[in-house]
Amino acid sequence: MKFEKLKNIIEVKKGKKPSFVDTPDESSIRVLQIDDLRNDTSPKFTNEKSGVFANEDDVLIAWDGANAGTIGYGKSGYIGSTIALLRKKKPDLYSTTFIGIFLQSQYQYLRSKTTGATIPHISRKALDELEVPVISVSDQLHIANLLSKAENLITQRKKSIRLLDEFLKSTFLEMFGSTEVMRKVKFEKLSDYIDFLTSGSRGWAQYYTNSGAKFLRIQNVWKGTLRTDDMQYVDAPKTQEAIRTRVQEGDLLITITADLGRTAVVPKNFGEAFINQHIALIRLNKKVNPTYAAYYYFMPFGNSAIQKRNRSAVKAGLTFNDIKCLPIIVPDITLQTQFAHIVEKTEALKTQYQQSLNELETLYGSLSQKAFRGELKIKGEEFSYAKAVEDKLALAAEGESSYLKKKRSGH
């Protein structure tokens, strides 16, 4: 496979700082800044008639600042001083989308080569020396199409997961009342509903292993549910301390130091697990559903009560007495249980979408590596891989479409 250095493919032009107009008119021209490389939410305009003008066929790169290396394309307008345009020397030989996606795949490399002690700047040498596989434009377009499909599906998956989180928040408010309603309802003390309360202990690092019992830390407690994507394991000792900090199904967990007030509930069939010293374990009586309590303290009105209990100006922290004195509103247990069932089903769907997202990101990484190493063939013996990728993307798109139809129909 033949490769060509990027400096032989593109020329680089840096932008300049324009003057903006508050009220654009018909003669105003769009000014592209770093934020515009990602979205078009806040376009700005100028009435200047000079500057570096980018065409939709140019690739744009954030050259300076915290976002140096961010890529955009398919946009037109004058470019600001922190952006450079990359214009193809031989437009007929290269696809803009292919070059753009190639540079997106090199983001971490370009970031590692930035110059500047305080403000990062793209290294022109590092950019120039990047090697692009020499393949036909039709193959470039096909590869770019596959990668764009995968990228769009990844974006859709992330949005779907975010919408499910929002769905649970709105469902909670619909079932139990808004912030204003909550403030008018009678509060009770959490201590009236606690059967058992404890926190983890220090010194577990000596028991760390690559497998075994789960060891829950702050990063595992998140938005009413447990995250298992960054799990530590331990070979738990047979001590009273370990027995005391071992979790059970339905335990409510609250972070009590550092990132204060995160909540989660230990789900069914979670297996053997223990908590560290930054987490409190609360075993509630049957009058309060732990999932309801987790979301109650995750919502703004509940979480603000937790934050108010923290009186330290230096280091965040809750005592057992603080936890016992937390206010809570206790609706009918039937309604609480109904909400818990909704959460269970929604979290199951989120798990499916997270698994799908992980698979898509892995697929995207593998596909881009093959494509930009020149190992992905659209015809010939490697075609079967490209075809398999297309089939997987089609199935993923079908699943996304099915989910959206269900959401629109209210299921």
Coordinates of C-alpha atoms in Angstrom, one line a residue:
M1 CA 0.0 0.0 0.0
K2 CA 1.3 3.4 -1.0
F3 CA 1.1 6.4 1.4
E4 CA 1.4 10.2 0.8
K5 CA 2.4 12.7 3.4
L6 CA -0.3 15.2 4.2
K7 CA 1.9 18.2 3.3
N8 CA 1.9 17.0 -0.3
I9 CA -1.9 16.8 -0.3
I10 CA -3.0 20.0 1.4
E11 CA -1.9 23.6 1.9
V12 CA -2.5 25.3 5.3
K13 CA -3.9 28.8 5.8
K14 CA -4.3 30.4 9.2
G15 CA -7.3 32.6 9.9
K16 CA -7.4 36.1 11.4
K17 CA -9.5 37.8 14.1
P18 CA -12.5 39.5 12.6
S19 CA -14.8 42.2 13.9
F20 CA -18.3 41.0 14.6
V21 CA -21.7 42.6 13.9
D22 CA -24.5 42.4 16.5
T23 CA -27.3 42.5 13.8
P24 CA -26.2 40.8 10.5
D25 CA -27.7 42.0 7.2
E26 CA -27.8 40.5 3.7
S27 CA -24.2 41.5 3.1
S28 CA -22.9 39.9 6.4
I29 CA -20.7 36.8 6.1
R30 CA -20.5 33.9 8.6
V31 CA -17.4 33.7 10.8
L32 CA -16.3 30.2 11.8
Q33 CA -14.9 29.8 15.3
I34 CA -13.8 26.7 17.2
D35 CA -17.3 26.0 18.6
D36 CA -18.7 26.0 15.0
L37 CA -16.5 23.0 14.2
R38 CA -18.8 20.9 16.5
N39 CA -22.2 22.6 16.0
D40 CA -24.1 25.6 14.6
T41 CA -25.9 26.8 17.7
S42 CA -24.4 30.3 18.0
P43 CA -23.3 31.6 14.5
K44 CA -21.5 34.9 14.3
F45 CA -21.2 37.3 11.4
T46 CA -18.9 40.1 10.1
N47 CA -19.3 42.8 7.5
E48 CA -15.6 42.8 6.7
K49 CA -14.7 42.0 3.1
S50 CA -11.3 40.5 3.7
G51 CA -10.0 37.5 5.5
V52 CA -9.4 33.8 5.0
F53 CA -12.5 32.3 3.5
A54 CA -13.2 28.6 3.9
N55 CA -15.3 26.7 1.4
E56 CA -17.4 23.6 2.1
D57 CA -14.7 21.6 0.4
D58 CA -12.0 22.6 2.9
V59 CA -11.1 20.8 6.1
L60 CA -10.9 23.0 9.2
I61 CA -8.7 22.5 12.3
A62 CA -8.6 24.3 15.6
W63 CA -5.0 25.4 15.7
D64 CA -4.7 27.0 19.1
G65 CA -6.1 26.7 22.5
A66 CA -7.7 24.0 24.7
N67 CA -9.6 22.5 21.7
A68 CA -6.6 22.4 19.4
G69 CA -6.9 19.4 17.0
T70 CA -10.7 19.6 16.7
I71 CA -11.8 19.0 13.1
G72 CA -14.7 20.3 11.0
Y73 CA -15.6 20.3 7.3
G74 CA -18.6 21.0 5.1
K75 CA -18.8 24.7 6.3
S76 CA -18.2 28.0 4.6
G77 CA -17.2 31.5 5.9
Y78 CA -14.3 33.5 7.2
I79 CA -12.2 31.6 9.7
G80 CA -11.1 33.1 13.1
S81 CA -7.6 33.4 14.3
T82 CA -7.6 30.1 16.2
I83 CA -8.5 28.1 13.1
A84 CA -6.6 27.0 10.0
L85 CA -8.1 25.7 6.8
L86 CA -6.6 22.7 5.0
R87 CA -7.2 23.1 1.2
K88 CA -6.6 20.2 -1.1
K89 CA -3.9 20.8 -3.7
K90 CA -5.5 18.2 -6.0
P91 CA -9.3 18.2 -5.3
D92 CA -10.0 15.5 -7.8
L93 CA -7.8 13.0 -6.0
Y94 CA -9.1 13.3 -2.4
S95 CA -12.4 13.4 -0.7
T96 CA -12.9 16.1 1.9
T97 CA -14.8 13.8 4.2
F98 CA -12.1 11.1 4.0
I99 CA -9.4 13.6 4.9
G100 CA -11.6 15.1 7.6
I101 CA -12.3 11.7 9.2
F102 CA -8.7 10.7 8.8
L103 CA -7.6 13.8 10.8
Q104 CA -10.2 13.1 13.4
S105 CA -8.6 9.7 13.9
Q106 CA -5.3 11.5 14.5
Y107 CA -6.6 13.8 17.2
Q108 CA -4.8 12.2 20.1
Y109 CA -1.5 12.1 18.2
L110 CA -1.8 15.7 17.2
R111 CA -2.6 16.7 20.8
S112 CA 0.5 14.8 22.0
K113 CA 2.6 16.8 19.6
T114 CA 1.3 20.3 20.4
T115 CA 3.7 23.1 21.3
G116 CA 3.4 25.9 23.8
A117 CA 3.8 25.9 27.5
T118 CA 0.4 27.4 28.5
I119 CA -1.6 27.5 25.3
P120 CA -1.4 24.4 23.0
H121 CA -0.6 24.9 19.4
I122 CA -0.8 22.3 16.6
S123 CA 2.7 21.3 15.5
R124 CA 2.9 22.1 11.7
K125 CA 5.7 19.5 11.4
A126 CA 3.6 16.7 13.0
L127 CA 0.6 17.6 10.8
D128 CA 2.7 17.7 7.6
E129 CA 4.3 14.3 8.3
L130 CA 1.0 12.4 8.7
E131 CA 0.7 9.7 6.1
V132 CA -2.5 9.2 4.2
P133 CA -3.2 5.9 2.2
V134 CA -3.3 6.4 -1.5
I135 CA -6.6 4.9 -2.7
S136 CA -9.2 5.8 -5.3
V137 CA -11.7 8.5 -4.6
S138 CA -14.5 6.0 -4.9
D139 CA -12.9 3.9 -2.2
Q140 CA -12.3 7.0 -0.1
L141 CA -16.0 7.9 -0.4
H142 CA -17.1 4.4 0.5
I143 CA -14.9 4.3 3.6
A144 CA -15.9 7.8 4.6
N145 CA -19.6 6.7 4.3
L146 CA -19.1 3.7 6.5
L147 CA -17.2 5.7 9.1
S148 CA -19.8 8.5 9.0
K149 CA -22.6 6.0 9.5
A150 CA -20.8 4.5 12.5
E151 CA -20.1 7.9 13.9
N152 CA -23.7 9.0 13.5
L153 CA -25.0 5.8 15.2
I154 CA -22.6 6.4 18.1
T155 CA -23.9 9.9 18.5
Q156 CA -27.5 8.6 18.4
R157 CA -26.8 5.9 21.0
K158 CA -25.3 8.5 23.3
K159 CA -28.4 10.7 22.8
S160 CA -30.7 7.7 23.4
I161 CA -29.0 7.0 26.7
R162 CA -29.2 10.6 27.7
L163 CA -32.9 10.7 26.8
L164 CA -33.6 7.7 29.0
D165 CA -32.0 9.5 31.9
E166 CA -34.2 12.5 31.2
F167 CA -37.2 10.2 31.0
L168 CA -36.6 8.9 34.5
K169 CA -36.3 12.4 35.9
S170 CA -39.5 13.6 34.2
T171 CA -41.3 10.4 35.3
F172 CA -40.3 11.0 38.9
L173 CA -41.6 14.6 38.8
E174 CA -44.9 13.5 37.1
M175 CA -45.5 10.8 39.8
F176 CA -44.3 12.6 42.9
G177 CA -44.5 16.3 42.1
S178 CA -42.4 19.2 41.0
T179 CA -39.9 21.1 43.2
E180 CA -42.5 23.6 44.2
V181 CA -44.9 20.8 45.2
M182 CA -42.2 19.0 47.2
R183 CA -41.6 22.1 49.2
K184 CA -45.2 22.3 50.4
V185 CA -45.4 18.6 51.5
K186 CA -44.6 17.5 55.0
F187 CA -41.1 16.3 55.4
E188 CA -40.0 13.4 57.7
K189 CA -36.6 12.4 59.0
L190 CA -34.8 9.6 57.1
S191 CA -33.8 8.1 60.5
D192 CA -37.4 7.0 61.0
Y193 CA -37.0 4.6 58.0
I194 CA -33.4 3.3 58.5
D195 CA -32.9 -0.3 59.7
F196 CA -29.1 -0.3 59.3
L197 CA -26.5 2.4 58.6
T198 CA -22.8 2.0 58.1
S199 CA -19.9 3.2 55.9
G200 CA -16.9 1.5 54.4
S201 CA -13.4 1.5 55.9
R202 CA -9.8 2.1 54.8
G203 CA -7.1 -0.4 54.1
W204 CA -8.7 -2.4 51.3
A205 CA -5.9 -1.7 48.8
Q206 CA -4.0 -4.7 50.2
Y207 CA -6.8 -6.9 49.0
Y208 CA -7.1 -5.6 45.4
T209 CA -7.2 -8.3 42.8
N210 CA -8.1 -8.7 39.1
S211 CA -11.2 -10.7 39.9
G212 CA -13.3 -11.7 42.9
A213 CA -15.7 -9.7 44.9
K214 CA -16.7 -6.2 43.7
F215 CA -15.3 -3.2 45.6
L216 CA -17.5 -0.1 45.2
R217 CA -16.0 3.3 45.1
I218 CA -17.3 6.8 44.4
Q219 CA -17.1 6.4 40.6
N220 CA -19.4 3.4 40.8
V221 CA -22.2 5.4 42.5
W222 CA -24.0 7.4 39.8
K223 CA -27.4 9.0 39.1
G224 CA -29.5 6.6 41.2
T225 CA -27.8 3.5 39.8
L226 CA -24.5 1.6 40.0
R227 CA -21.9 1.9 37.3
T228 CA -19.8 -1.2 36.6
D229 CA -17.6 0.0 33.8
D230 CA -14.8 0.9 36.1
M231 CA -14.9 -1.8 38.7
Q232 CA -12.2 -2.7 41.3
Y233 CA -12.1 -6.3 42.7
V234 CA -10.9 -7.6 46.0
D235 CA -10.1 -10.9 47.7
A236 CA -12.2 -10.0 50.7
P237 CA -10.9 -10.9 54.2
K238 CA -13.0 -13.0 56.6
T239 CA -13.3 -10.2 59.2
Q240 CA -16.2 -8.5 61.0
E241 CA -15.2 -5.3 59.2
A242 CA -15.8 -7.0 55.9
I243 CA -19.1 -8.5 57.0
R244 CA -20.2 -5.0 58.2
T245 CA -19.5 -3.3 54.8
R246 CA -20.8 -6.1 52.6
V247 CA -23.8 -4.9 50.5
Q248 CA -27.1 -6.6 50.0
E249 CA -29.7 -6.4 47.3
G250 CA -31.7 -3.2 47.8
D251 CA -29.2 -1.3 49.9
L252 CA -29.2 2.5 49.3
L253 CA -25.7 3.9 48.8
I254 CA -24.8 7.6 49.2
T255 CA -21.3 9.1 48.7
I256 CA -20.4 11.0 51.8
T257 CA -17.1 12.6 50.9
A258 CA -15.5 14.3 47.9
D259 CA -18.3 14.3 45.2
L260 CA -21.0 14.5 47.8
G261 CA -24.5 13.1 47.4
R262 CA -24.3 10.6 44.6
T263 CA -26.8 7.8 45.0
A264 CA -27.3 4.2 43.8
V265 CA -29.2 1.0 44.7
V266 CA -27.6 -2.4 44.8
P267 CA -29.6 -4.4 42.1
K268 CA -30.8 -8.0 42.1
N269 CA -28.1 -10.7 41.5
F270 CA -25.3 -8.2 41.9
G271 CA -23.1 -10.7 43.7
E272 CA -20.6 -10.2 46.5
A273 CA -19.6 -6.6 46.9
F274 CA -18.1 -4.2 49.5
I275 CA -18.0 -0.4 50.0
N276 CA -15.0 1.9 50.6
Q277 CA -14.8 4.6 53.2
H278 CA -16.3 7.3 50.9
I279 CA -19.7 5.5 50.7
A280 CA -22.5 5.1 53.3
L281 CA -24.7 2.0 53.2
I282 CA -28.4 2.6 54.2
R283 CA -30.7 -0.4 54.7
L284 CA -34.3 1.0 54.7
N285 CA -37.4 -0.5 56.2
K286 CA -40.3 -1.6 54.0
K287 CA -42.0 1.8 54.1
V288 CA -39.5 3.3 51.7
N289 CA -38.4 1.8 48.4
P290 CA -34.7 2.3 48.0
T291 CA -35.0 3.2 44.3
Y292 CA -37.4 5.9 45.2
A293 CA -35.1 7.2 47.9
A294 CA -32.1 7.1 45.5
Y295 CA -33.9 9.2 42.9
Y296 CA -35.3 11.5 45.6
Y297 CA -31.8 12.4 46.8
F298 CA -30.6 12.6 43.2
M299 CA -33.2 15.1 42.2
P300 CA -32.3 18.8 42.9
F301 CA -34.7 19.3 45.9
G302 CA -33.4 16.1 47.6
N303 CA -29.7 16.6 46.7
S304 CA -29.8 20.2 48.0
A305 CA -30.7 18.8 51.4
I306 CA -27.6 16.7 51.3
Q307 CA -25.4 19.6 50.3
K308 CA -26.8 21.8 53.2
R309 CA -25.7 19.1 55.7
N310 CA -22.1 19.6 54.5
R311 CA -20.8 22.4 56.8
S312 CA -17.1 22.0 56.0
A313 CA -15.5 24.8 53.9
V314 CA -12.4 22.7 53.3
K315 CA -13.4 19.0 52.8
A316 CA -16.9 17.7 51.9
G317 CA -18.3 15.2 54.3
L318 CA -21.4 13.7 55.9
T319 CA -21.6 12.2 59.4
F320 CA -24.1 9.4 60.3
N321 CA -26.1 12.0 62.2
D322 CA -26.2 14.2 59.0
I323 CA -27.7 11.2 57.1
K324 CA -30.2 10.4 59.8
C325 CA -31.4 14.0 59.9
L326 CA -31.9 14.2 56.1
P327 CA -35.5 15.2 55.2
I328 CA -37.6 12.9 53.0
I329 CA -41.1 12.8 51.6
V330 CA -42.7 9.3 51.8
P331 CA -45.5 8.8 49.3
D332 CA -47.7 5.6 49.2
I333 CA -45.4 2.6 48.9
T334 CA -47.4 1.3 46.0
L335 CA -46.5 4.4 44.0
Q336 CA -42.9 4.1 45.1
T337 CA -42.8 0.5 43.9
Q338 CA -44.4 1.4 40.6
F339 CA -41.7 4.0 40.0
A340 CA -39.0 1.4 40.9
H341 CA -40.4 -1.0 38.2
I342 CA -40.2 1.8 35.6
V343 CA -36.6 2.4 36.7
E344 CA -35.7 -1.3 36.4
K345 CA -37.1 -1.6 32.9
T346 CA -35.5 1.7 31.8
E347 CA -32.1 0.7 33.2
A348 CA -32.3 -2.6 31.4
L349 CA -32.8 -0.7 28.1
K350 CA -30.0 1.6 29.0
T351 CA -27.7 -1.4 29.5
Q352 CA -28.6 -2.7 26.1
Y353 CA -27.9 0.7 24.5
Q354 CA -24.6 1.0 26.4
Q355 CA -23.5 -2.5 25.2
S356 CA -24.5 -1.4 21.7
L357 CA -22.5 1.8 22.1
N358 CA -19.5 -0.1 23.2
E359 CA -19.7 -2.4 20.3
L360 CA -20.1 0.5 17.8
E361 CA -17.1 2.4 19.3
T362 CA -15.0 -0.8 19.0
L363 CA -16.2 -1.3 15.5
Y364 CA -15.4 2.3 14.6
G365 CA -11.9 2.0 16.0
S366 CA -11.2 -1.2 14.2
L367 CA -12.7 0.1 10.9
S368 CA -10.7 3.4 11.0
Q369 CA -7.5 1.6 11.9
K370 CA -7.9 -0.7 8.9
A371 CA -9.0 2.1 6.6
F372 CA -6.1 4.5 7.4
R373 CA -3.5 1.8 7.4
G374 CA -4.6 1.0 3.9
E375 CA -5.8 -2.5 4.9
L376 CA -9.5 -2.0 4.1
K377 CA -10.4 -3.0 0.6
I378 CA -13.8 -2.3 -1.0
K379 CA -13.1 -5.0 -3.6
G380 CA -11.2 -8.2 -3.5
E381 CA -10.5 -10.6 -0.6
E382 CA -10.8 -8.0 2.1
F383 CA -14.3 -6.9 0.8
S384 CA -16.0 -9.4 3.2
Y385 CA -14.9 -7.3 6.2
A386 CA -16.3 -4.1 4.7
K387 CA -19.5 -5.9 3.9
A388 CA -19.8 -7.3 7.4
V389 CA -19.3 -3.8 8.8
E390 CA -22.1 -2.5 6.6
D391 CA -24.4 -5.3 7.7
K392 CA -23.7 -4.5 11.4
L393 CA -24.3 -0.8 10.9
A394 CA -27.6 -1.6 9.1
L395 CA -28.7 -3.7 12.0
A396 CA -27.7 -1.0 14.5
A397 CA -29.6 1.6 12.6
E398 CA -32.6 -0.7 12.5
G399 CA -32.5 -1.0 16.2
E400 CA -32.2 2.7 16.7
S401 CA -35.2 3.3 14.4
S402 CA -37.3 0.7 16.3
Y403 CA -36.4 2.5 19.6
L404 CA -37.4 5.9 18.3
K405 CA -40.7 4.5 17.0
K406 CA -41.5 3.1 20.5
K407 CA -40.7 6.4 22.1
R408 CA -43.0 8.3 19.6
S409 CA -45.8 5.8 20.3
G410 CA -45.4 6.3 24.1
H411 CA -44.1 2.7 24.9

